[in-house]
Steps between C-alpha positions, in 0.01 A plus 500: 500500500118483533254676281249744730143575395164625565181316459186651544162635328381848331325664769101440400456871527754658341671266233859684468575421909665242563408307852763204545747285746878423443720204446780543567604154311423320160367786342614413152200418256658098420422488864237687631244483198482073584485564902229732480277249238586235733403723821156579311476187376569348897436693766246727364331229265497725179346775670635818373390700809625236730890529347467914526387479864754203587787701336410854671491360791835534575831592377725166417858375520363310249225300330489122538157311404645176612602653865432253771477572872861332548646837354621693775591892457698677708392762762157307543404514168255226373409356168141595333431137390487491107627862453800581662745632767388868621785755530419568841376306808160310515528392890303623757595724812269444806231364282489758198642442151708764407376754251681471143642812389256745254450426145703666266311761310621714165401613168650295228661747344732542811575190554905521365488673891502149646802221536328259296622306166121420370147578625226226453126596485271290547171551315186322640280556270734372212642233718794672292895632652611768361873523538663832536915610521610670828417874335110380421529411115270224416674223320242272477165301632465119563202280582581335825317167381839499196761550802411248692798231558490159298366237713701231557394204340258242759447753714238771565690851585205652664181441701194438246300812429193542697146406297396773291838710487615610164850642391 
């Protein structure tokens, strides 16, 4: 059976809400803690900020930073290249993209109200995720730079960093 999760941010205004998406798949910390690093690391070229507003863009069937345009979803969904396979569809209908649903707002403190196994915050000034269980307690905080995956040996995992971009 999969593991679900949140993964989100602390509201900037009010540090106890909660403002995230949900996978519904590979929420378990062995798995998501790596594919986030390697999302940040990827797609969003170790910008904090660039990982929260990739994530909360949508909620996911799951997250996948080595997704290629070959993956097909069902029901017209479509990959987001180096992040993953939305929950719901990405297609178009007579020219418009099709709205994802609303973020999912709530204080921390309420969050053993959701269907979730762990909740993942992302922290972007920190470049830090703090893992939480399913009822909000925090269990711990990791630098995304120490979860990145190993890189196989000969071969360059991800897309140099831009000039003057530091971790």
């Amino acid at each position: 059976m999969s593991t679900s999760c949140y993964i989100g941010d602390a509201d900037p205004d009010n540090p106890h809400v909660v403002r995230a998406r949900f996978v519904l798949a590979d929420g378990h910390p062995g798995v998501m803690l790596p594919t986030l690093a390697a999302i940040w690391a990827g797609h969003a070229r170790h910008d904090t900020r660039a990982l929260i507003t990739a994530i909360l863009a949508r909620d996911w069937e799951h997250l996948d930073p080595a997704i290629t345009a070959a993956a097909c979803g069902a029901r017209g969904r479509r990959p987001v290249l180096g992040v993953g396979m939305p929950l719901t569809r990405t297609t178009t209908t007579g020219g418009v993209v099709d709205a994802p649903e609303p973020l999912t707002v709530f204080p921390l403190c309420h969050a053993g109200h959701l269907d979730a196994e762990r909740i993942y915050l992302i922290e972007a000034d920190t470049t830090m995720i703090a893992v939480h269980t399913g009822d909000g307690t925090r269990l711990g905080a990791y630098p995304l730079t120490a979860c990145l995956p190993s890189p196989t040996p000969g071969r360059r995992p991800y897309p140099p960093r831009p000039a003057g971009v530091r971790e």
